[in-house]
């Protein structure tokens, strides 16, 4: 079941009523049953994998908490991380690895025992695996208490709003809310509905409409000229933002309706003035997870190399981030580019700050706009590797952009007009929230009339120009 | 070495790393209060502190430092060990 399906619109209200009438100490059971029902509805057999990951995590974290022996602790930590990562590696990378070896062996006329294969990725596995690992490390570091009730841990790993695409939550935030469910909070309930509504708008209207153009161009790279490829490449970051950002808002909103608070995933990323700021605003839950569990341990162990240790840690972290997105060379290049951008900033940070202070640039509007545009361009360039089917396509896109200008392909007028209206609305809201907070309130307006008109308008837009039957989010494939 | 002495020794390190000559340290100061104090400069800071006080932190110590006060406490415990 996905948020944009008709089934979900029936499932969720029923669950919300059931949840709020369930006595407090049994609430976790209602949520756990709902979460497995939600997941089983997608593909039943993969629920066993989810249960398996939960069970080993529960077992080894209880062992970690029980033993006083530091070496045993470390051993249990390592075993659990390996066990939890195995299915992820198998389903995500084994197929690619096998097929590469298969092709290579064929070229040498050697028989490789396994035929070419395509494994269907168990949906959400990249997300719940990270949550399970994060929990294990937190227990090992004694940052949180171990959860002895396997049911509550199972709920943390499988919590249905988050399981398909995050935000990648932390046990320290979620477990207390599942153990002692917060009492009904009307404001949070309403806030959740508003967030979900805006999330649906971002996904069904903005992401889908922009996606029509981007897919038309990127689906047939060889038939499009540089101008169209450039436009599609500049639109794609907005599409991903509306897609994953919209999904995240629905997830957060749905959790809020159930009284559960969830960390944010995006913070108006296109107003970032540097790549490091951008990565504090874009897919925040993934980046903060990678910072805590990959980058910090790495940079700590490389710290005697000073700034170069940091550069190395950054490169490795973003390589992992790239490969996490998919087993393809395009994602490796994507990760490398982020690493290079951030390392360059780290190396020049002091000089840049001194320069900005000297000329008081941080107060000059033109300079702020300039840094935002540069950041957006850099990210768009890297996203060409995130979007292209393969490296050849990506390089073709670059070649065409620089050598093959021509008349712009705009697609059917409706696509262009609807896409522009949708994106303008989204960016207008982000712009006012960023620079004039509290000035142009719509969903939060104190006047009931404005609020009602805003809700109605967004609902009408969803029904009128939203694409209601696609049902696929970009991040489901990761 | 007491708390005041440690703060005195920390101040020039902080000022050099974050490029801010008027930075004044206090117990409650956190990364959010200081420009350029992010996960990158934090590790440079840690390394400088280790070298300057000739101590070695553990990864676990880092998680416990929520502000400058925690940092000073950790340094004191390392110096006593």
XYZ file of C-alpha atoms in Angstrom:
559
model
C 0.000 0.000 0.000
C 1.344 3.451 -0.807
C 0.206 6.883 0.379
C -1.137 7.797 -3.042
C -3.304 4.690 -3.404
C -7.044 4.619 -2.929
C -6.599 1.816 -0.377
C -4.579 4.107 1.843
C -7.389 6.661 1.919
C -9.607 3.932 3.400
C -6.939 2.311 5.572
C -5.686 5.419 7.311
C -8.913 6.960 8.685
C -9.973 3.544 10.018
C -6.575 3.093 11.644
C -6.634 6.595 13.143
C -9.993 5.917 14.810
C -8.873 2.460 16.001
C -5.619 3.885 17.303
C -7.211 6.655 19.329
C -9.800 4.359 20.910
C -7.166 1.745 21.812
C -6.142 2.032 25.497
C -2.762 3.696 25.855
C -0.728 0.634 26.853
C -1.983 -1.383 23.873
C -1.514 1.371 21.300
C 1.787 -0.070 20.114
C 0.030 -3.338 19.241
C -2.476 -1.510 17.030
C 0.342 0.338 15.289
C 2.468 -2.774 14.861
C -0.434 -4.747 13.368
C -1.243 -1.805 11.065
C 2.400 -1.487 10.006
C 2.723 -5.140 9.052
C -0.650 -5.044 7.305
C 0.540 -2.001 5.343
C 3.809 -3.707 4.401
C 2.315 -7.116 3.621
C -0.055 -5.395 1.226
C 2.921 -4.603 -0.996
C 4.564 -8.002 -1.104
C 3.862 -10.486 1.696
C 7.032 -12.557 1.469
C 9.293 -9.576 2.196
C 7.665 -9.147 5.581
C 9.696 -12.192 6.674
C 12.865 -10.297 5.858
C 11.654 -7.330 7.872
C 10.804 -9.608 10.796
C 14.195 -11.333 10.484
C 16.118 -8.048 10.600
C 14.062 -7.027 13.639
C 14.645 -10.329 15.421
C 18.442 -10.381 15.025
C 18.617 -6.726 16.040
C 16.535 -7.400 19.133
C 18.605 -10.461 20.068
C 22.027 -8.870 19.653
C 21.132 -5.563 21.296
C 19.806 -7.445 24.341
C 23.112 -9.359 24.401
C 25.106 -6.117 24.053
C 23.256 -4.591 26.984
C 23.630 -7.717 29.107
C 27.334 -8.426 28.803
C 29.917 -6.474 30.763
C 32.731 -7.666 28.534
C 33.800 -4.937 26.074
C 35.129 -7.428 23.522
C 31.900 -9.428 23.531
C 29.980 -6.191 23.104
C 32.002 -5.299 20.046
C 31.572 -8.811 18.657
C 27.767 -8.699 19.025
C 27.707 -5.261 17.408
C 29.740 -6.480 14.445
C 27.721 -9.669 13.983
C 24.442 -7.805 14.024
C 25.590 -5.138 11.582
C 26.805 -7.855 9.188
C 23.601 -9.890 9.536
C 21.402 -6.854 8.964
C 23.458 -5.681 5.983
C 23.482 -9.120 4.284
C 19.940 -8.948 2.831
C 20.533 -5.357 1.707
C 23.717 -6.355 -0.080
C 22.149 -9.455 -1.536
C 19.041 -7.816 -2.943
C 20.600 -4.508 -3.888
C 24.042 -5.401 -5.147
C 24.307 -9.122 -5.777
C 22.332 -9.021 -9.030
C 24.594 -6.328 -10.502
C 27.736 -8.035 -9.234
C 26.626 -11.406 -10.609
C 25.704 -9.990 -14.000
C 29.017 -8.170 -14.315
C 30.935 -11.362 -13.540
C 28.637 -13.319 -15.862
C 29.341 -10.962 -18.774
C 33.047 -10.938 -18.020
C 33.230 -14.736 -17.855
C 31.243 -15.071 -21.080
C 33.719 -12.804 -22.815
C 36.463 -15.176 -21.735
C 34.403 -18.219 -22.659
C 34.332 -19.373 -19.070
C 31.157 -20.731 -17.549
C 29.895 -18.830 -14.515
C 27.510 -21.003 -12.458
C 24.753 -18.409 -12.052
C 22.672 -17.078 -14.929
C 21.954 -13.363 -15.308
C 19.412 -12.329 -12.741
C 17.310 -9.387 -11.685
C 16.222 -9.382 -8.074
C 13.223 -7.358 -7.041
C 14.369 -5.025 -4.290
C 12.306 -5.481 -1.117
C 10.731 -2.059 -0.800
C 11.978 0.050 2.105
C 14.920 -2.249 2.856
C 17.489 0.563 2.523
C 15.554 2.619 5.050
C 14.692 0.067 7.731
C 18.187 -1.465 7.544
C 19.695 1.924 8.419
C 17.241 2.405 11.271
C 18.090 -1.035 12.688
C 21.846 -0.357 12.436
C 21.470 3.077 14.024
C 19.596 1.531 16.935
C 22.255 -1.176 17.405
C 25.074 1.405 17.485
C 23.131 3.645 19.891
C 22.671 0.737 22.306
C 26.360 -0.177 21.936
C 27.395 3.436 22.689
C 24.990 3.489 25.653
C 23.280 6.538 24.162
C 19.913 4.844 24.677
C 18.528 2.012 26.787
C 17.971 -1.324 25.126
C 14.359 -2.126 24.181
C 13.517 -5.438 25.798
C 10.048 -5.731 24.274
C 10.594 -7.187 20.771
C 7.162 -5.891 19.748
C 8.070 -2.277 20.369
C 11.378 -2.688 18.551
C 9.489 -4.336 15.667
C 7.229 -1.293 15.555
C 10.244 1.054 15.411
C 11.717 -0.849 12.448
C 8.414 -1.297 10.595
C 6.497 1.912 11.521
C 4.386 2.256 8.385
C 4.644 6.009 7.708
C 8.430 5.758 7.528
C 9.161 2.282 6.206
C 8.974 2.928 2.470
C 11.141 6.061 2.177
C 11.935 7.527 5.589
C 12.607 9.985 7.187
C 15.264 7.668 8.621
C 14.359 8.014 12.278
C 16.365 7.424 15.438
C 15.412 5.023 18.188
C 16.094 7.710 20.792
C 13.251 9.784 19.349
C 10.774 7.037 18.468
C 10.985 4.351 21.160
C 9.856 6.605 24.051
C 6.830 7.665 21.969
C 5.906 4.022 21.317
C 6.463 2.955 24.931
C 4.374 5.788 26.354
C 2.141 7.077 23.572
C 1.542 10.815 23.898
C -2.035 11.829 24.746
C -4.269 13.176 21.980
C -3.046 16.617 20.927
C -5.547 18.451 18.749
C -2.987 20.952 17.435
C -0.577 18.210 16.400
C -3.443 16.288 14.793
C -4.458 19.296 12.682
C -0.838 20.143 11.892
C -0.402 16.565 10.640
C -3.373 16.868 8.300
C -2.027 20.162 6.920
C 1.440 18.724 6.356
C -0.010 15.680 4.624
C -2.189 17.868 2.390
C 0.800 19.963 1.329
C 2.803 16.741 0.868
C 0.134 15.376 -1.469
C 0.224 18.638 -3.410
C 4.018 18.451 -3.722
C 3.905 14.846 -4.884
C 0.766 14.584 -7.006
C 0.867 17.999 -8.595
C 4.430 19.346 -8.602
C 6.536 16.179 -8.788
C 4.246 14.381 -11.221
C 3.846 17.343 -13.574
C 7.566 18.130 -13.606
C 8.281 14.422 -13.961
C 6.281 14.280 -17.198
C 8.720 16.690 -18.810
C 11.883 15.254 -17.261
C 10.877 11.693 -18.184
C 9.984 12.698 -21.739
C 13.459 14.167 -22.206
C 15.586 11.791 -20.146
C 13.680 8.757 -21.395
C 14.965 9.488 -24.918
C 18.229 11.310 -24.390
C 19.460 10.636 -27.935
C 16.460 12.393 -29.518
C 16.808 15.651 -27.592
C 19.057 18.649 -28.130
C 21.208 20.471 -25.582
C 18.596 23.109 -24.718
C 15.930 20.576 -23.775
C 18.431 18.428 -21.881
C 19.616 21.496 -19.983
C 16.065 22.471 -19.039
C 15.209 18.911 -17.948
C 18.428 18.769 -15.894
C 17.578 22.056 -14.196
C 14.035 20.887 -13.445
C 14.996 17.445 -12.133
C 16.252 18.662 -8.689
C 12.856 20.333 -8.171
C 11.113 17.120 -9.158
C 13.107 15.079 -6.622
C 12.494 17.715 -3.957
C 8.747 17.660 -4.598
C 8.762 13.853 -4.759
C 10.787 12.858 -1.706
C 9.958 16.082 0.139
C 6.256 15.517 -0.545
C 6.485 11.880 0.511
C 8.274 12.932 3.706
C 5.630 15.521 4.562
C 2.869 12.933 4.123
C 4.844 10.521 6.336
C 5.417 13.162 9.015
C 1.812 14.338 8.777
C 0.395 10.819 9.050
C 2.586 10.166 12.112
C 1.479 13.486 13.653
C -2.188 12.504 13.252
C -1.321 9.476 15.398
C 0.341 11.766 17.939
C 3.894 10.711 16.960
C 6.519 13.376 16.230
C 8.985 12.664 13.425
C 12.160 14.530 12.374
C 12.006 16.725 9.244
C 13.628 15.656 5.985
C 13.900 18.902 3.985
C 14.293 22.535 4.888
C 13.809 24.656 1.768
C 17.013 23.325 0.179
C 17.121 25.694 -2.786
C 17.898 28.659 -0.530
C 21.212 27.171 0.585
C 24.253 29.341 -0.139
C 26.835 26.544 -0.148
C 26.931 22.799 -0.716
C 27.532 22.122 2.975
C 24.463 24.185 3.821
C 22.567 22.455 1.038
C 23.295 19.071 2.600
C 21.986 20.340 5.928
C 18.688 21.121 4.172
C 18.318 18.235 1.694
C 17.387 14.656 2.712
C 18.400 15.678 6.218
C 17.580 12.381 7.927
C 19.892 10.419 5.602
C 22.720 12.932 5.905
C 22.485 13.160 9.683
C 22.451 9.332 9.829
C 25.537 9.164 7.619
C 27.212 11.924 9.660
C 26.694 10.099 12.952
C 27.317 6.510 11.919
C 29.774 6.797 9.023
C 31.425 10.216 8.723
C 32.135 10.869 12.426
C 33.768 7.474 13.163
C 35.767 7.754 9.920
C 36.945 11.332 10.413
C 37.711 10.513 14.048
C 39.982 7.666 13.047
C 41.627 9.794 10.313
C 41.960 12.872 12.535
C 45.742 12.907 12.713
C 45.771 13.750 8.995
C 43.873 16.930 9.939
C 42.012 18.541 7.032
C 43.024 15.739 4.653
C 41.558 13.183 7.053
C 38.293 15.088 6.851
C 38.474 15.180 3.059
C 39.024 11.416 2.951
C 36.151 10.780 5.380
C 33.878 13.014 3.298
C 34.759 11.232 0.071
C 34.108 7.797 1.568
C 30.859 8.906 3.225
C 29.431 10.326 0.010
C 30.616 7.318 -1.987
C 28.597 5.189 0.433
C 25.681 7.589 0.065
C 25.934 7.214 -3.720
C 26.095 3.434 -3.628
C 23.227 3.395 -1.117
C 21.114 4.985 -3.858
C 21.911 2.152 -6.242
C 24.489 -0.277 -7.563
C 25.448 1.732 -10.618
C 28.478 3.676 -11.742
C 26.297 6.759 -12.194
C 25.665 6.819 -8.440
C 29.360 6.323 -7.705
C 30.141 9.404 -9.799
C 27.260 11.252 -8.116
C 28.708 10.444 -4.669
C 32.231 11.393 -5.761
C 30.978 14.759 -7.003
C 29.307 15.554 -3.676
C 32.541 14.541 -1.928
C 34.592 16.813 -4.189
C 32.188 19.766 -3.712
C 32.189 19.456 0.060
C 35.932 18.838 0.319
C 36.645 21.903 -1.801
C 34.430 23.930 0.501
C 36.121 22.503 3.590
C 39.549 23.374 2.173
C 38.604 26.912 1.192
C 36.116 27.641 3.971
C 38.363 29.903 6.029
C 39.438 32.010 3.083
C 35.871 32.301 1.862
C 34.614 33.410 5.285
C 37.406 35.984 5.625
C 36.628 37.323 2.137
C 32.930 37.569 2.935
C 33.581 39.380 6.201
C 36.070 41.772 4.599
C 33.636 42.930 1.925
C 30.515 42.455 4.078
C 29.123 40.198 1.390
C 26.765 38.300 3.665
C 24.532 41.344 3.844
C 24.398 41.936 0.119
C 21.351 40.527 -1.626
C 23.079 40.062 -4.966
C 25.791 37.980 -3.307
C 23.299 35.775 -1.464
C 21.372 35.171 -4.704
C 24.645 34.425 -6.482
C 25.679 31.783 -3.908
C 22.228 30.168 -4.028
C 22.267 29.972 -7.813
C 25.797 28.511 -7.866
C 24.813 25.897 -5.250
C 21.707 24.967 -7.213
C 23.715 24.648 -10.452
C 26.347 22.463 -8.810
C 23.684 20.170 -7.412
C 21.852 20.064 -10.762
C 25.059 19.060 -12.535
C 25.602 16.199 -10.090
C 21.970 15.140 -10.458
C 22.544 14.476 -14.166
C 24.374 11.390 -12.918
C 21.548 10.732 -10.477
C 18.968 10.732 -13.264
C 20.688 9.326 -16.357
C 20.177 5.611 -17.017
C 23.911 4.989 -17.380
C 27.253 6.764 -17.682
C 27.071 6.911 -21.492
C 23.742 8.744 -21.278
C 25.098 11.120 -18.649
C 28.119 12.025 -20.757
C 25.896 12.411 -23.811
C 23.756 14.884 -21.847
C 26.847 16.949 -20.986
C 28.109 16.858 -24.570
C 24.788 17.929 -25.991
C 24.354 20.751 -23.462
C 27.653 22.286 -24.541
C 27.645 21.514 -28.251
C 24.097 21.081 -29.464
C 21.820 24.039 -28.781
C 18.541 24.135 -30.628
C 14.847 24.881 -30.288
C 13.501 23.988 -26.884
C 11.159 21.023 -26.620
C 8.369 22.014 -24.251
C 5.968 19.115 -24.606
C 2.200 19.625 -24.710
C 1.249 23.170 -23.562
C -0.763 21.750 -20.646
C 2.288 19.976 -19.227
C 4.341 23.133 -19.391
C 1.663 25.451 -17.992
C 0.555 23.121 -15.192
C 4.144 22.324 -14.268
C 5.052 26.012 -14.124
C 2.037 26.919 -11.983
C 2.709 24.031 -9.609
C 6.404 24.776 -9.209
C 5.798 28.514 -8.782
C 3.326 27.856 -5.982
C 5.738 25.533 -4.182
C 8.646 27.945 -4.530
C 6.508 30.919 -3.508
C 5.601 29.141 -0.283
C 9.223 28.181 0.371
C 10.408 31.691 -0.441
C 7.996 33.394 1.931
C 8.644 30.818 4.680
C 12.377 31.407 4.289
C 12.547 35.201 4.039
C 9.237 36.465 5.415
C 8.255 33.923 8.076
C 4.833 34.635 9.491
C 3.974 37.218 6.828
C 2.143 35.251 4.118
C 0.349 32.590 6.101
C -2.058 30.325 4.253
C -2.653 27.028 6.087
C -1.631 28.707 9.352
C -3.452 31.996 8.761
C -5.321 33.241 11.858
C -8.310 34.103 9.655
C -10.594 31.133 9.130
C -11.692 32.347 5.697
C -8.132 32.460 4.342
C -7.404 29.035 5.805
C -10.502 27.476 4.310
C -9.835 29.036 0.907
C -6.224 27.781 1.023
C -7.205 24.197 1.844
C -9.920 24.225 -0.799
C -7.600 25.665 -3.422
C -4.922 23.065 -2.797
C -7.470 20.239 -2.841
C -8.946 21.579 -6.076
C -5.471 21.837 -7.613
C -4.717 18.252 -6.592
C -7.947 17.015 -8.154
C -7.640 19.241 -11.200
C -4.012 18.955 -12.246
C -2.691 16.261 -9.919
C -1.798 12.891 -11.369
C -3.599 10.498 -9.111
C -2.847 7.110 -10.583
C 0.932 6.968 -10.871
C 1.557 5.709 -7.366
C 5.328 5.506 -7.716
C 7.757 7.557 -5.648
C 11.315 8.038 -6.887
C 12.859 6.868 -3.637
C 10.999 3.520 -3.601
C 13.675 2.206 -5.972
C 16.409 3.011 -3.453
C 44.523 22.530 35.703
C 41.183 24.046 36.704
C 38.205 25.054 34.628
C 39.249 28.684 34.129
C 42.710 27.692 32.966
C 41.258 25.199 30.535
C 38.883 27.822 29.123
C 41.819 30.220 28.771
C 43.776 27.640 26.843
C 40.763 26.682 24.707
C 39.896 30.226 23.639
C 42.772 30.771 21.146
C 42.158 27.288 19.671
C 38.486 28.071 19.091
C 39.291 31.503 17.681
C 41.820 30.092 15.226
C 39.619 27.233 14.012
C 36.457 29.283 13.542
C 38.314 32.402 12.342
C 36.641 34.644 14.910
C 38.911 36.762 17.116
C 36.154 38.018 19.372
C 34.731 34.599 20.281
C 34.148 34.262 24.042
C 33.721 30.791 25.491
C 31.106 29.893 28.076
C 29.738 26.615 29.446
C 26.479 26.838 27.555
C 28.031 27.646 24.169
C 27.031 25.120 21.473
C 27.813 24.562 17.796
C 24.569 26.345 16.916
C 25.866 29.586 18.448
C 29.114 29.744 16.464
C 29.452 30.366 12.721
C 31.430 27.659 10.887
C 31.154 25.187 13.782
C 29.960 22.178 11.820
C 30.835 18.493 11.649
C 33.927 19.325 9.567
C 35.481 21.992 11.782
C 34.440 20.038 14.876
C 36.930 17.286 14.107
C 39.706 19.867 13.513
C 38.838 21.359 16.886
C 38.993 17.944 18.576
C 42.415 17.244 17.032
C 43.787 20.636 18.116
C 42.509 20.113 21.669
C 44.084 16.643 21.818
C 47.446 18.002 20.665
C 47.363 21.046 22.873
C 46.418 19.186 26.091
C 48.259 15.971 25.072
C 45.187 13.846 25.699
C 43.330 11.284 23.573
C 39.556 11.272 23.254
C 37.478 8.217 22.529
C 34.697 8.242 19.945
C 32.224 7.793 22.808
C 33.500 11.004 24.464
C 32.524 12.979 21.370
C 28.879 11.961 21.622
C 28.722 13.221 25.185
C 29.983 16.725 24.417
C 26.823 18.766 23.939
C 28.407 22.155 24.730
C 31.664 23.797 25.811
C 30.921 22.953 29.472
C 30.736 19.210 28.643
C 33.933 19.582 26.657
C 35.769 21.132 29.600
C 34.498 18.372 31.925
C 35.723 15.712 29.503
C 39.148 17.397 29.247
C 39.400 17.534 33.063
C 38.554 13.832 33.360
C 41.149 12.979 30.677
C 43.830 15.096 32.399
C 43.146 13.349 35.707
C 43.229 9.868 34.203
